[in-house]
Every structure is written in structure tokens, then in C-alpha cells.
mmCIF file of C-alpha atoms and ligand atoms in Angstrom:
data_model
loop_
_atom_site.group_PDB
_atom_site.id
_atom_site.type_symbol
_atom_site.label_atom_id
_atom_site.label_comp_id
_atom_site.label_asym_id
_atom_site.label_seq_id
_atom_site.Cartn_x
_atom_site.Cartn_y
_atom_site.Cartn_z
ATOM 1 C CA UNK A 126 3.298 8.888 -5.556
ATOM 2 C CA UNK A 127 6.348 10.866 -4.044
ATOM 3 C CA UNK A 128 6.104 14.522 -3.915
ATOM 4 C CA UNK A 129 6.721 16.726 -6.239
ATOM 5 C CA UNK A 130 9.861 18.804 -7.323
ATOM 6 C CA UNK A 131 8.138 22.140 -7.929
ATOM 7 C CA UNK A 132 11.470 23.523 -8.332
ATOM 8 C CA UNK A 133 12.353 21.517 -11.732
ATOM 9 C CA UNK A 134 13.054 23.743 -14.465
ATOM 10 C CA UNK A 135 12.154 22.755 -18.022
ATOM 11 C CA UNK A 136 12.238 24.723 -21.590
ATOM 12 C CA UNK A 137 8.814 25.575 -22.497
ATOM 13 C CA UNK A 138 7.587 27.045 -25.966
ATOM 14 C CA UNK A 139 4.016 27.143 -25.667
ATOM 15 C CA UNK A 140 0.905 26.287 -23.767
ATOM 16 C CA UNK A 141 -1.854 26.324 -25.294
ATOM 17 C CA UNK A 142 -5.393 26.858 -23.830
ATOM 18 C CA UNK A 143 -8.970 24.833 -25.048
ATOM 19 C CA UNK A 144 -7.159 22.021 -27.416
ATOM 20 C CA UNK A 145 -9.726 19.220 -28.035
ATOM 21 C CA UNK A 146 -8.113 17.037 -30.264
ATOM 22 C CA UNK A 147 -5.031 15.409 -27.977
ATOM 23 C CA UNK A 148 -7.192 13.333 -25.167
ATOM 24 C CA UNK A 149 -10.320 13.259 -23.542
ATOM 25 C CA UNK A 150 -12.348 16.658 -22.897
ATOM 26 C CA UNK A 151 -11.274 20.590 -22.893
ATOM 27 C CA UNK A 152 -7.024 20.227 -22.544
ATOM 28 C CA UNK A 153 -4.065 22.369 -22.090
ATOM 29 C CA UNK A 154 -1.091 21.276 -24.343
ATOM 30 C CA UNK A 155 2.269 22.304 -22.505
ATOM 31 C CA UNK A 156 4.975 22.254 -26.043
ATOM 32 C CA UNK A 157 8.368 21.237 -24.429
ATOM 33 C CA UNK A 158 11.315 22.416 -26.442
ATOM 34 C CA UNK A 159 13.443 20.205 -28.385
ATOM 35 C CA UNK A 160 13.121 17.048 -30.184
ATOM 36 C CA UNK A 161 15.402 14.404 -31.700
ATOM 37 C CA UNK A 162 13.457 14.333 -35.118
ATOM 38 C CA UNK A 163 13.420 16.834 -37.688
ATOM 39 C CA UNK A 164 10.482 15.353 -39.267
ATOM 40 C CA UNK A 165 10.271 16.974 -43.358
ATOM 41 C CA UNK A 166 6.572 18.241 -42.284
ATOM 42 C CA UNK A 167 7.128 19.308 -38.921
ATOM 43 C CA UNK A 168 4.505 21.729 -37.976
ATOM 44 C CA UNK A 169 6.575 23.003 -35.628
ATOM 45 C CA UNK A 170 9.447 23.582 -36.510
ATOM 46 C CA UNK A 171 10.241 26.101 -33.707
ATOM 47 C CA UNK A 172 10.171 22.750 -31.335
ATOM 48 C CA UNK A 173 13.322 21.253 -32.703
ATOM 49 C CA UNK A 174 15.979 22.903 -31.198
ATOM 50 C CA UNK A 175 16.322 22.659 -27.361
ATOM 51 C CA UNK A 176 17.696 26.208 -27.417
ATOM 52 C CA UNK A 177 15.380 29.133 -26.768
ATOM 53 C CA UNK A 178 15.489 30.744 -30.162
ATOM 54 C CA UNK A 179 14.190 34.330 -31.910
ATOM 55 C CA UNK A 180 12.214 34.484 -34.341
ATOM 56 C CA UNK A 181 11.516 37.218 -36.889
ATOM 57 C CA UNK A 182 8.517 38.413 -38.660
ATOM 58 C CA UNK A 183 9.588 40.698 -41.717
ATOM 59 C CA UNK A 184 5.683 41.755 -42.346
ATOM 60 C CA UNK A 185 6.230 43.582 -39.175
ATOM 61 C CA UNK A 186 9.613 45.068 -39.121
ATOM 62 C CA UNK A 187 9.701 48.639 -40.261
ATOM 63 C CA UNK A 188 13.588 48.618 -40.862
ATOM 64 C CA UNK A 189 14.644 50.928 -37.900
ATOM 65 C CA UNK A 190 17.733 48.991 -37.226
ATOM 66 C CA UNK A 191 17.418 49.204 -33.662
ATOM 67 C CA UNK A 192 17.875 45.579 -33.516
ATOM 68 C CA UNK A 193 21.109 45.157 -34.482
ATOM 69 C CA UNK A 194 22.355 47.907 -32.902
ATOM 70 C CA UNK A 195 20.954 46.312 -29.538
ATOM 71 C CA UNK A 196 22.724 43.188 -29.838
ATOM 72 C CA UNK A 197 26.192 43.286 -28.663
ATOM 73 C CA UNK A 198 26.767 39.750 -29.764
ATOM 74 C CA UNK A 199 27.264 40.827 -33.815
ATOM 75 C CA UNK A 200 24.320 38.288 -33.986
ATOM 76 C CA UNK A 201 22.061 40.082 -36.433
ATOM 77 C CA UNK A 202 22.231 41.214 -39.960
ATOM 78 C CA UNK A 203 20.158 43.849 -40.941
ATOM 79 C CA UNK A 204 20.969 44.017 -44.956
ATOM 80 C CA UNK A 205 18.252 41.952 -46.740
ATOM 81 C CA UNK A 206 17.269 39.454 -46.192
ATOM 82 C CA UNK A 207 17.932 39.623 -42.386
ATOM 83 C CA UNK A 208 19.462 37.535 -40.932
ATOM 84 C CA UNK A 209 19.801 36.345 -37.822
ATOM 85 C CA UNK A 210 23.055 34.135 -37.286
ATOM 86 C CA UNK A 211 22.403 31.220 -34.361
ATOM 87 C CA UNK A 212 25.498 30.259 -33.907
ATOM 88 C CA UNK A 213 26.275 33.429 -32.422
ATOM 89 C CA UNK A 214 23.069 34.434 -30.864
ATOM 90 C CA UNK A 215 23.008 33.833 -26.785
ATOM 91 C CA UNK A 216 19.069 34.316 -26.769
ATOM 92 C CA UNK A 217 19.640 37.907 -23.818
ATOM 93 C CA UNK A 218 16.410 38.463 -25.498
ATOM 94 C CA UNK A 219 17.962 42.339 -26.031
ATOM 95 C CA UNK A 220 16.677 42.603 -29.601
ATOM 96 C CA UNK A 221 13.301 41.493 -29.069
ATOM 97 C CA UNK A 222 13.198 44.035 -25.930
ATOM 98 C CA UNK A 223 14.178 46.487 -28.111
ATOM 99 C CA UNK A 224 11.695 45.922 -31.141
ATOM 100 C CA UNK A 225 8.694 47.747 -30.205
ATOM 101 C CA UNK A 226 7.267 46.715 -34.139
ATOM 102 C CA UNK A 227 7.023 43.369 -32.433
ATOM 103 C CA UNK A 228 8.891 42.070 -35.292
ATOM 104 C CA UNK A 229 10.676 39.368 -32.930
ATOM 105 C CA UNK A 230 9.702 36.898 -30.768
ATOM 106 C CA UNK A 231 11.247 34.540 -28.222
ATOM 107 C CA UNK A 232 10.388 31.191 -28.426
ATOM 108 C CA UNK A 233 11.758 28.691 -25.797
ATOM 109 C CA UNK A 234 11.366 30.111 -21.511
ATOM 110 C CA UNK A 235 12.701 28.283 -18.780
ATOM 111 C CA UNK A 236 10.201 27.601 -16.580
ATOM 112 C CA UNK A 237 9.899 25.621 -12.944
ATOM 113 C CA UNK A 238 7.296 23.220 -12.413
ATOM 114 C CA UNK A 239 5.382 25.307 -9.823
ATOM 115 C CA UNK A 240 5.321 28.288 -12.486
ATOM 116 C CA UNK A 241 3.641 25.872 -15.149
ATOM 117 C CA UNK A 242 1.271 24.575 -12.945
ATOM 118 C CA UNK A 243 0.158 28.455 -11.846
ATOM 119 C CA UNK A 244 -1.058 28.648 -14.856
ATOM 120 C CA UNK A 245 -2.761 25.318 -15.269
ATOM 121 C CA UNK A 246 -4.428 25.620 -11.899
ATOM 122 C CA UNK A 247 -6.336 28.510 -13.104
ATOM 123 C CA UNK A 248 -7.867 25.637 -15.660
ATOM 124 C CA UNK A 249 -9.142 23.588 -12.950
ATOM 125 C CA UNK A 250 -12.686 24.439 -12.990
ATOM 126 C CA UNK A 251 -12.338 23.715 -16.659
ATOM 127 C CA UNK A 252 -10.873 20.128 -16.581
ATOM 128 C CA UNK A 253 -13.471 19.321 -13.720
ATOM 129 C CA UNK A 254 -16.264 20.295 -15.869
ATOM 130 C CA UNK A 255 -15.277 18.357 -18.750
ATOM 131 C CA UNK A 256 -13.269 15.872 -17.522
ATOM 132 C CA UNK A 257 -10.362 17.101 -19.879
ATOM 133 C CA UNK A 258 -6.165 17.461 -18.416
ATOM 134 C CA UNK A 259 -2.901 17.978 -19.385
ATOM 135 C CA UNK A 260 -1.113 17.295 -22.342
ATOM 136 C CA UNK A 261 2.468 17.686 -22.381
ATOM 137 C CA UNK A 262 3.643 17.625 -26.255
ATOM 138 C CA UNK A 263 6.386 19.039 -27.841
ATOM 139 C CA UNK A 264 9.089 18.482 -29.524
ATOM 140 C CA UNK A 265 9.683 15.382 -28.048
ATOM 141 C CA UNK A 266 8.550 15.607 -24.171
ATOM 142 C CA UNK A 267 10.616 12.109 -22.693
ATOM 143 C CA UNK A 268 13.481 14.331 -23.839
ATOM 144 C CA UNK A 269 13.262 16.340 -21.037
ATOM 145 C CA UNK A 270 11.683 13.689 -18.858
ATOM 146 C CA UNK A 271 12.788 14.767 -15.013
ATOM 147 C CA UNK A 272 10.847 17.719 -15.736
ATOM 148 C CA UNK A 273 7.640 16.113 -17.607
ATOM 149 C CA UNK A 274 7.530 13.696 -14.707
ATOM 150 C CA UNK A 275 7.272 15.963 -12.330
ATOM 151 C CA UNK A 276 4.167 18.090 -14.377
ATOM 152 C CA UNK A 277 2.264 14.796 -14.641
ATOM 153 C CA UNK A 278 3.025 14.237 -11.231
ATOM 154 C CA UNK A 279 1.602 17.039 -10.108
ATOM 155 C CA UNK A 280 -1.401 17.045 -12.356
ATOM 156 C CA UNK A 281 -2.022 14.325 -11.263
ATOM 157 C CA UNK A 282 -1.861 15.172 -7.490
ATOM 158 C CA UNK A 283 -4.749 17.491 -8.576
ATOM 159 C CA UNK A 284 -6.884 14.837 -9.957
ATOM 160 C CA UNK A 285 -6.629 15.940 -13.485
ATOM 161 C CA UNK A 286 -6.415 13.596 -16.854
ATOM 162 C CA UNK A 287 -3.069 13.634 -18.380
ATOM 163 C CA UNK A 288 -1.363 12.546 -21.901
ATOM 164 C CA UNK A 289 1.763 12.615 -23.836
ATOM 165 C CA UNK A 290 2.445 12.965 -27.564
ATOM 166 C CA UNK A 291 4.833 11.645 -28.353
ATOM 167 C CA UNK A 292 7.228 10.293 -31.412
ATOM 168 C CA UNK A 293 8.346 7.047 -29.159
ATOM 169 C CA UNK A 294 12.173 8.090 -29.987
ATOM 170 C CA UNK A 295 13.302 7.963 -26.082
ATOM 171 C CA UNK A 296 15.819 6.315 -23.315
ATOM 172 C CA UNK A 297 14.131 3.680 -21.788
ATOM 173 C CA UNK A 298 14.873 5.067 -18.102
ATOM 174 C CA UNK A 299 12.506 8.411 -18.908
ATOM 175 C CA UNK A 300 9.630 6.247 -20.418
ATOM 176 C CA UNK A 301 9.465 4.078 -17.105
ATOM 177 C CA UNK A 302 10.234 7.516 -15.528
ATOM 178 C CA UNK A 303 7.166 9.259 -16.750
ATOM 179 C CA UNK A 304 4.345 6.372 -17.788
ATOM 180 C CA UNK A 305 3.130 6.014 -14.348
ATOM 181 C CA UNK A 306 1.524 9.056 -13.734
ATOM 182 C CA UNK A 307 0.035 9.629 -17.451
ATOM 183 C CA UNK A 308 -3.249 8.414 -18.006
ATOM 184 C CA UNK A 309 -2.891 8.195 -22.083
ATOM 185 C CA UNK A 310 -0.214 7.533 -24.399
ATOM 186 C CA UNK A 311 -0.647 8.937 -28.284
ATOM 187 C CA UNK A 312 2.494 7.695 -30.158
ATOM 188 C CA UNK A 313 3.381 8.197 -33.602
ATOM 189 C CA UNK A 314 3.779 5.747 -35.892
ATOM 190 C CA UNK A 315 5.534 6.998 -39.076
ATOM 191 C CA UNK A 316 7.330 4.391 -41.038
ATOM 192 C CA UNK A 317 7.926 0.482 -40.708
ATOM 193 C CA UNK A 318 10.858 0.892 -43.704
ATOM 194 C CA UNK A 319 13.798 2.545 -41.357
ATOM 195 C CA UNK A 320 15.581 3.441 -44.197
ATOM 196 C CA UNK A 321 12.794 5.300 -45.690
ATOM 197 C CA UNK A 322 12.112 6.596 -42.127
ATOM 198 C CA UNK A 323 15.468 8.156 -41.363
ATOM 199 C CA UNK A 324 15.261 9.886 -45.037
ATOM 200 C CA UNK A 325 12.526 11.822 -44.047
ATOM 201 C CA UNK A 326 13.060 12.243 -39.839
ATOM 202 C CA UNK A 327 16.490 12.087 -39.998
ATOM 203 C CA UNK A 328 16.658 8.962 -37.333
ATOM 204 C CA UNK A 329 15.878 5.344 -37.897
ATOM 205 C CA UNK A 330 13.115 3.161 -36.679
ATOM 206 C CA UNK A 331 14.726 0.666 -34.947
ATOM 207 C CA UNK A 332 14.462 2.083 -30.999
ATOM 208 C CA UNK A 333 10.951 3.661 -32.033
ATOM 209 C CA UNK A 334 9.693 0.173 -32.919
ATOM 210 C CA UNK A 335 11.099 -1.096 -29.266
ATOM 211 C CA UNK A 336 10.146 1.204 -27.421
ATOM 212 C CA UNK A 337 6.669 0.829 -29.084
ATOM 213 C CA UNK A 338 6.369 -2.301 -27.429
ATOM 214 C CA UNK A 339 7.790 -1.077 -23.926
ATOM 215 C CA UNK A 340 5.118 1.975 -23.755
ATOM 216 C CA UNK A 341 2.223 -0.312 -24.889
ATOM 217 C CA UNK A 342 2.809 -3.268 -22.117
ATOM 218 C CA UNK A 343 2.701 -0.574 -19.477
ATOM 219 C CA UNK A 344 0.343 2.651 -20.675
ATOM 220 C CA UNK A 345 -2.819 2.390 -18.957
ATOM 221 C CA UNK A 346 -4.668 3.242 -22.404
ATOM 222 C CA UNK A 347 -2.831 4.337 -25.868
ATOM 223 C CA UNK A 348 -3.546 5.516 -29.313
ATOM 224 C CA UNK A 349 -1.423 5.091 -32.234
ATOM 225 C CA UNK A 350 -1.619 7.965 -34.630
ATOM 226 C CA UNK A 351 0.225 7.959 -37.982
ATOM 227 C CA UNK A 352 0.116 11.506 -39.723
ATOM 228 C CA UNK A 353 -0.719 9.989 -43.198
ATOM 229 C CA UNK A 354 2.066 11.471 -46.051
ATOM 230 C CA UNK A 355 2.309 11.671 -49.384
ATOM 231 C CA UNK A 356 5.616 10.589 -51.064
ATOM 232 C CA UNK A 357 6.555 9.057 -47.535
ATOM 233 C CA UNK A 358 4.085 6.180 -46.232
ATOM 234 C CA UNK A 359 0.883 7.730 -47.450
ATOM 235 C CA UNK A 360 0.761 4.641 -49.984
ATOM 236 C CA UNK A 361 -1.520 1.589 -49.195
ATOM 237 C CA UNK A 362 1.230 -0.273 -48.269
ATOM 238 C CA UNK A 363 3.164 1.752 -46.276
ATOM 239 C CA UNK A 364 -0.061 2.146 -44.179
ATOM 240 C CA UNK A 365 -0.907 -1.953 -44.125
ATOM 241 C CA UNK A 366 2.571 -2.255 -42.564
ATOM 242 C CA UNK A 367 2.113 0.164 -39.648
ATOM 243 C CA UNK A 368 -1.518 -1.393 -38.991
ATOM 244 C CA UNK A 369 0.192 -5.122 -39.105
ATOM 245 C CA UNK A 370 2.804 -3.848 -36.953
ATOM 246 C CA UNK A 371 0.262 -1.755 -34.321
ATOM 247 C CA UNK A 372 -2.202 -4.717 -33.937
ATOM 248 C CA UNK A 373 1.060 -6.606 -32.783
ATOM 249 C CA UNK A 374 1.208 -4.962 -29.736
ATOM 250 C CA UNK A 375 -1.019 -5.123 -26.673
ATOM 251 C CA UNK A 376 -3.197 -2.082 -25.161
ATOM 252 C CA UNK A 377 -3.941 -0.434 -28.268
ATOM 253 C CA UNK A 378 -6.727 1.238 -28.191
ATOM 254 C CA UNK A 379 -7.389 3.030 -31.609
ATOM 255 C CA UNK A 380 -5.394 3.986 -34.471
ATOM 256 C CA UNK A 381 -5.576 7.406 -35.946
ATOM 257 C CA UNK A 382 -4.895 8.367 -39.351
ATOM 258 C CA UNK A 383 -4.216 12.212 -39.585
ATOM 259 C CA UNK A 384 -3.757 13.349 -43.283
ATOM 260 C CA UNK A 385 -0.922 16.030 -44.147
ATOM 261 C CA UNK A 386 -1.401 19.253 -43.776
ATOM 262 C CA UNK A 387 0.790 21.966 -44.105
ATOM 263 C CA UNK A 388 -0.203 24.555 -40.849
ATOM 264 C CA UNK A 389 3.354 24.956 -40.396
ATOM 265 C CA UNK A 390 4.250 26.580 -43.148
ATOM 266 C CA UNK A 391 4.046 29.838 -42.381
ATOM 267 C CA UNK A 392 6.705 28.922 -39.400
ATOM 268 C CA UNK A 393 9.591 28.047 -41.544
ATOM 269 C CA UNK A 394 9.697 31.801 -43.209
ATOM 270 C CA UNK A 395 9.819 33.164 -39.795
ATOM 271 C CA UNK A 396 12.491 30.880 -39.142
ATOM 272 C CA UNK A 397 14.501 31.329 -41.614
ATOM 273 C CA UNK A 398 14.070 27.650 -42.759
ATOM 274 C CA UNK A 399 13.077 26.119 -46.484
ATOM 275 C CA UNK A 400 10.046 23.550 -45.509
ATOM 276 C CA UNK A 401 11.197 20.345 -46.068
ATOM 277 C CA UNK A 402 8.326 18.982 -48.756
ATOM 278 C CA UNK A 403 7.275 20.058 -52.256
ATOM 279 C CA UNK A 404 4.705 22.626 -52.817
ATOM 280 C CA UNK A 405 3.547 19.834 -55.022
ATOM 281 C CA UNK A 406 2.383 17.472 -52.148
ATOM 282 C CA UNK A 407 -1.346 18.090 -51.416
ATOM 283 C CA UNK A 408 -3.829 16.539 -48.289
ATOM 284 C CA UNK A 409 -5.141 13.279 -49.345
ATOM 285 C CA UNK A 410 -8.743 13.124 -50.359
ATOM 286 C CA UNK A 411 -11.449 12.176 -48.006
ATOM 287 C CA UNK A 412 -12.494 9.266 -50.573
ATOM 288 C CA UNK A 413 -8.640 8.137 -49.934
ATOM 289 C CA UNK A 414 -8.369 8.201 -46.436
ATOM 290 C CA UNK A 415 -11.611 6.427 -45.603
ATOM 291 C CA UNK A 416 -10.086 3.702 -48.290
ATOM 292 C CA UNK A 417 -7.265 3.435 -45.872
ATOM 293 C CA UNK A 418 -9.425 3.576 -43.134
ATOM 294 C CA UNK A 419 -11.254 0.483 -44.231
ATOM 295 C CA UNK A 420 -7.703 -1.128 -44.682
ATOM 296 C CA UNK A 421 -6.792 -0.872 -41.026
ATOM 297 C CA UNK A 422 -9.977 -1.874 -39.509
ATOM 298 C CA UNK A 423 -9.746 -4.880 -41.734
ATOM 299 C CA UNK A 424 -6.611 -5.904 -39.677
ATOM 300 C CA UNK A 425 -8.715 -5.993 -36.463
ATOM 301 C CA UNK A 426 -8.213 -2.426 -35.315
ATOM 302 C CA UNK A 427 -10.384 0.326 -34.415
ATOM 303 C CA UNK A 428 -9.457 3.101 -36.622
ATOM 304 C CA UNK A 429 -10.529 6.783 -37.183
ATOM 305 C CA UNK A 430 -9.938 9.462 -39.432
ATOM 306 C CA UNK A 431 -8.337 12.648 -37.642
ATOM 307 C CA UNK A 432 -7.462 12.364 -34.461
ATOM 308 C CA UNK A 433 -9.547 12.437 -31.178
HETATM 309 S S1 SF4 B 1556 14.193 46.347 -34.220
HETATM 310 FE FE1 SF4 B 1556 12.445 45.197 -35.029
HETATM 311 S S2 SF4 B 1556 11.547 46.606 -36.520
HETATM 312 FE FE2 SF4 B 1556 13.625 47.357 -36.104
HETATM 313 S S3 SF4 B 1556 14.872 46.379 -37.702
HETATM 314 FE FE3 SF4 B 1556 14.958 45.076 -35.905
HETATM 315 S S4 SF4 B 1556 13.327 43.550 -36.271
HETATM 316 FE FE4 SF4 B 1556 12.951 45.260 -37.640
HETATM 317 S S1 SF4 B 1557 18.827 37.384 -28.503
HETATM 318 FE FE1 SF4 B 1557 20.621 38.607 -27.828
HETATM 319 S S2 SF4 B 1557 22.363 37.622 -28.863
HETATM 320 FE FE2 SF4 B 1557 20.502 36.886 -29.886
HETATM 321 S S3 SF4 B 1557 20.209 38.251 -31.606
HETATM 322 FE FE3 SF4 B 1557 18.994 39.086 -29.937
HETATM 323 S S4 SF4 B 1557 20.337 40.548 -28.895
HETATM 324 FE FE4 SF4 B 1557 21.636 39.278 -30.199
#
């Protein structure tokens, strides 16, 4: 293991204390900014863009202008609705210094390795005790994979659990880059039909499925999750051909199904975005899922409802 570049800087959005649900024990999830998918029911949607970005909370703003007046790029629009125009916004971060009705945020920080890993040393005690890590999610974490590398590296100079989430949509260099140093893979597995697959991400299959096979030959241990949705692959089908496909590969070591939800929702407004599904779409039903469940495991594969 060589040493680490502490000075690496990376675009963070988020990191996230006490997550149990993305690989063994009590984790921190590190979001990386940016991601080549724009997935319909992205829960977070704030993730896509490798730019830092503002967002702006109108149940909060109390109209005093001060904003606009601030921003000496003619960036923001004040007149309802607001609007904040991206293409011209630099992201100085002047408006949001400036809103003291904490109507805006920034979302997106450079940071250096050694200033991420200040704050998950302070969790050390904490991944000891429960034998939990680091999860570095995103967006699409390979895509900034110089940096990710050198987190995991570091983590695990520390002796700490780490794992990836990732969408599999990634150069082959920064997947042999980062896979030696992460202890568990959980890929998503959306779509076998690439047509159907680009409709809804906006990218085809075709490197997903490849690289698929790449991460799984040399992960030490990986989960295949598939976020289960209506109008997209949420039919039997659609699911039988991800399990057929999944117990092709080797090192697989469950398969998640994770019904839709929509906890992003409430992102998009601040964003400025319409969410890219129906209001008509609902969760499946439990009955439904554990239907599909029993599908799955028929094809030889552990399988579980939700995801770890
Ligand atoms: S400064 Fe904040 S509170 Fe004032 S108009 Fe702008 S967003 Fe709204
Ligand atoms: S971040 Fe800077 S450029 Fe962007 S809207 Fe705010 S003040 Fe204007």
C-alpha cells in the first residue's frame, strides 16, 4: 500500500454520520459530487452535477432581496418564482453569505483528503466498536477516482471497513484504481434492456454490464442491489433478467431488492427541478416484493428485501 496523497482535493456534498444500511456496522457515507446518470428517481438530485451548486429554500426566504443585490454576477432573479440562473452563477457563495434567513445553501466543497479524514478520525472509536467504515457514495464516486482512492487508502491505513456505491458506469483505469483498498462493492443493477435503460438514466447499459463483470472478478465481497421501479423494471420480468444476469457473474454475494421510494422529492423543489416520475407511481407492496424475492432466490441467489 503506497502512501497516501493527503493533499488530493475532491468535491464533497455530504457526509453523513451513523448510516447502517450501506455495509457492515455503524458507517460514515462521504457523497462525492457528480455523476454520469441522471437516474428519473434520483434521490439526490443535488449529486448530479460536478459543480458546487446553491440551493434555495422559498419556505425560508422572507423576500429582503439582499440576495440579488449581493451577487455581482446578475445570477439571481428575485421576481417570482426565483430564480436562480446556473449558467451564470460562479458558486463565490456571496448570496448564501449574505442570507441570514438561511434561505440558501451550498452544496458541493472542495475538500483535501487529510480534511475528510479529520473528520472521520473523530469516528474511530465508533467503527472499532462496531466494526462499521467508510462508505464513499455519491453521485458516482469512480468519477472522481484519484481522490476516492486515496480516502480508501487511507481508511484503510487506519484499519477501518470500507465500501463503494456505486452505479458501475466507470473507466476501467479508476475501477482497478480504487478496488484494492475497498473491502465491499454494492453495485446497482437497473436494467438488462439498454434501450429501456438509457430512457430512464439517460446512458445505456452496455459498459455497466462490462464493467459488472470486471468489479465482480476482483471485489473481495459484493452485493448487487437493484432499486425495484415501477413503470421501469419493477415488472417480473424485468427483475428475472437482472437475477439471470447477476448469478452469471462470480463473487456475488447477495442481491438486494430496494423498492421505490420517493425521499427525494422534496430536493427537486429546492432545486428548481420537475422530478422525473409521475405522482402516480407508488412503492410496491410488501406482498409484491417478497413475490419477487422468491423469484430471485429461485435462480440460486441469496436475496433480501431492503438493503443491508
Ligand atoms: S437573501 Fe435570502 S431571504 Fe433574502 S431574498 Fe435572498 S434568498 Fe430570500
Ligand atoms: S453563488 Fe455567487 S454567482 Fe452564484 S448566485 Fe450566489 S452570489 Fe451569484
Amino acid at each position: 500500500m503506497g502512501e497516501t496523497d493527503t493533499k488530493k482535493i475532491g468535491k464533497v456534498f455530504n457526509i453523513q454520520r451513523f448510516s447502517l444500511n450501506d455495509g457492515p456496522g455503524l458507517r460514515v457515507i462521504v457523497f462525492l459530487k457528480g455523476c454520469p446518470l441522471s437516474c428519473k428517481w434520483c434521490s439526490n438530485p443535488e449529486s448530479q452535477s460536478y459543480q458546487t451548486e446553491i440551493l434555495y429554500n422559498s419556505k425560508n426566504c422572507i423576500d429582503c432581496h439582499d440576495c440579488q443585490t449581493s451577487c455581482s454576477h446578475q445570477a439571481i432573479d428575485v421576481r417570482r418564482p426565483y430564480k436562480l440562473l446556473r449558467e451564470h452563477c460562479t458558486a463565490c457563495t456571496d448570496c448564501v453569505q449574505t442570507c441570514f434567513a438561511n434561505a440558501l445553501t451550498v452544496i458541493g466543497e472542495d475538500m483535501t483528503v487529510a480534511q475528510v479524514m479529520e473528520k472521520l478520525e473523530k469516528e474511530d472509536t465508533m467503527f472499532r466498536y462496531s466494526g462499521g467504515g467508510v462508505t464513499l457514495s455519491g453521485g458516482e464516486p469512480l468519477t472522481q477516482a484519484d481522490f476516492a482512492m486515496e480516502i480508501f487508502k487511507a481508511c484503510k491505513a487506519n484499519g477501518w471497513n470500507t465500501a463503494i456505491e456505486t452505479t458501475g458506469y466507470a473507466s476501467e483505469e479508476s475501477i482497478r484504481k480504487c478496488i484494492p483498498y475497498i473491502d465491499l462493492v454494492l453495485m446497482d443493477f437497473k436494467q438488462i434492456d439498454s434501450a429501456v435503460h438509457k430512457k430512464f438514466t439517460g446512458v445505456e447499459n452496455e459498459r455497466i454490464k462490462k464493467n459488472a463483470r470486471l468489479i465482480s472478478s476482483l471485489a473481495k465481497e459484493m452485493i448487487a442491489r437493484v432499486p425495484v421501479i415501477p413503470t421501469f423494471n419493477a415488472d417480473r420480468e424485468s427483475i428475472y433478467e437482472i437475477g439471470k444476469f447477476v448469478k452469471t457473474l462470480p463473487n456475488i454475494k447477495e442481491i438486494h431488492l430496494l423498492p421505490y421510494h420517493r425521499f427525494g422529492l422534496g430536493k427537486y423543489k429546492l432545486m428548481g427541478w420537475e422530478y422525473g416520475l409521475s405522482d402516480e407511481i407508488k412503492t410496491p407492496d410488501e406482498a409484491y416484493m417478497k413475490e419477487l424475492k422468491e423469484m430471485v432466490t429461485s435462480l440460486g441467489l441469496t436475496c433480501n428485501i431492503g438493503a443491508i
